[in-house]
C-alpha positions as CSV (number, residue, x, y, z in Angstrom):
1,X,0.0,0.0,0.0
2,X,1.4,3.5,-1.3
3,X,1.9,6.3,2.0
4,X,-0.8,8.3,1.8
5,X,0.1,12.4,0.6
6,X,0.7,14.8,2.8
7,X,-2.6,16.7,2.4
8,X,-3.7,18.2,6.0
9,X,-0.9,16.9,7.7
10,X,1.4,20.2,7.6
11,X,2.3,21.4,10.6
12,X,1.3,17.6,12.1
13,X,2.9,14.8,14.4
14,X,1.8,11.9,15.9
15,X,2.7,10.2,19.1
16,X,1.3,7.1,19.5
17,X,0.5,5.3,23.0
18,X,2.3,2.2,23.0
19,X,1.7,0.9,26.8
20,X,-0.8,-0.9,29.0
21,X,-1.4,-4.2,29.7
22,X,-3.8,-5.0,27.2
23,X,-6.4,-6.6,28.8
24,X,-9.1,-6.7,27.0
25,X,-7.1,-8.1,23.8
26,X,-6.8,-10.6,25.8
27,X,-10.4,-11.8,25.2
28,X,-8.8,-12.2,21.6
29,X,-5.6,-13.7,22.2
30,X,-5.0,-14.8,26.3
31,X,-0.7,-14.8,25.6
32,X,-1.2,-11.3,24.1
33,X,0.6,-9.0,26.1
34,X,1.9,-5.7,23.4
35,X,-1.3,-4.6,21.6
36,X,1.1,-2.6,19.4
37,X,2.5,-6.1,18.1
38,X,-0.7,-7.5,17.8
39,X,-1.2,-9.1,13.8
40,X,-3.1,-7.1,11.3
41,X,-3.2,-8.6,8.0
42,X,0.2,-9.1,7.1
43,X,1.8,-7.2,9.4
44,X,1.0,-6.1,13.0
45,X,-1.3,-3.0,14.5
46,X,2.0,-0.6,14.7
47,X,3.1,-1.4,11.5
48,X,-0.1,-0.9,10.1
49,X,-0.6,2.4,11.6
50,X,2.7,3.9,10.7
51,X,2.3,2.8,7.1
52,X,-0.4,5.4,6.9
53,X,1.3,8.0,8.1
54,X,2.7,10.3,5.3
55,X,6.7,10.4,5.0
56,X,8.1,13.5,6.6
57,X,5.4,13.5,9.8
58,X,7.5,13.1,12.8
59,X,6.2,10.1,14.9
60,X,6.6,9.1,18.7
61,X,5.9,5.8,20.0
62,X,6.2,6.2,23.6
63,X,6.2,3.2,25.7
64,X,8.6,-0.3,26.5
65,X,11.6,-0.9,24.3
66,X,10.6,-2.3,20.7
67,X,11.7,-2.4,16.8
68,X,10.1,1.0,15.1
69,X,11.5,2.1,12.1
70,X,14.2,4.1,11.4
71,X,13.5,7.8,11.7
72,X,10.4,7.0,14.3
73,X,11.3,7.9,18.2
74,X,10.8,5.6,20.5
75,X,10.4,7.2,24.5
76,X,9.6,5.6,27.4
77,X,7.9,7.6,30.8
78,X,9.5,7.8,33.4
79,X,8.0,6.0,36.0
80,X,7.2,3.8,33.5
């Protein structure tokens, strides 16, 4: 699938919550335990939702310690 343009997204970022337990995925999946890496299609719920985002948004993924792509920051709170 082709990145969307960057129609409406001047001036935009995106930080995405990437903590919590998860709980009710778990109705879903009981060893789920990262929503983020759940499966979606062919590739999981984070990867899906940063392949929509158009190239040159900044994006944040704040929560535990995971592969995101290069140019994406990853932050974690503090107390976690």
């Amino acid at each position: 699938m082709p990145r969307p343009g960057p129609e409406g997204w001047e001036g935009c970022a995106l930080v995405v919550p990437a903590g919590g337990a998860g709980r009710r995925m778990r109705a879903v999946d009981p060893a789920l335990t990262d929503k983020l890496a759940a499966p979606l299609g062919t590739s999981t719920v984070l990867g899906e939702l940063l392949a929509r985002v158009p190239a040159g948004v900044a994006v944040a993924v704040v929560g535990p310690v995971r592969a995101v792509p290069p140019g994406v920051l990853l932050a974690r709170e503090e107390p976690a």
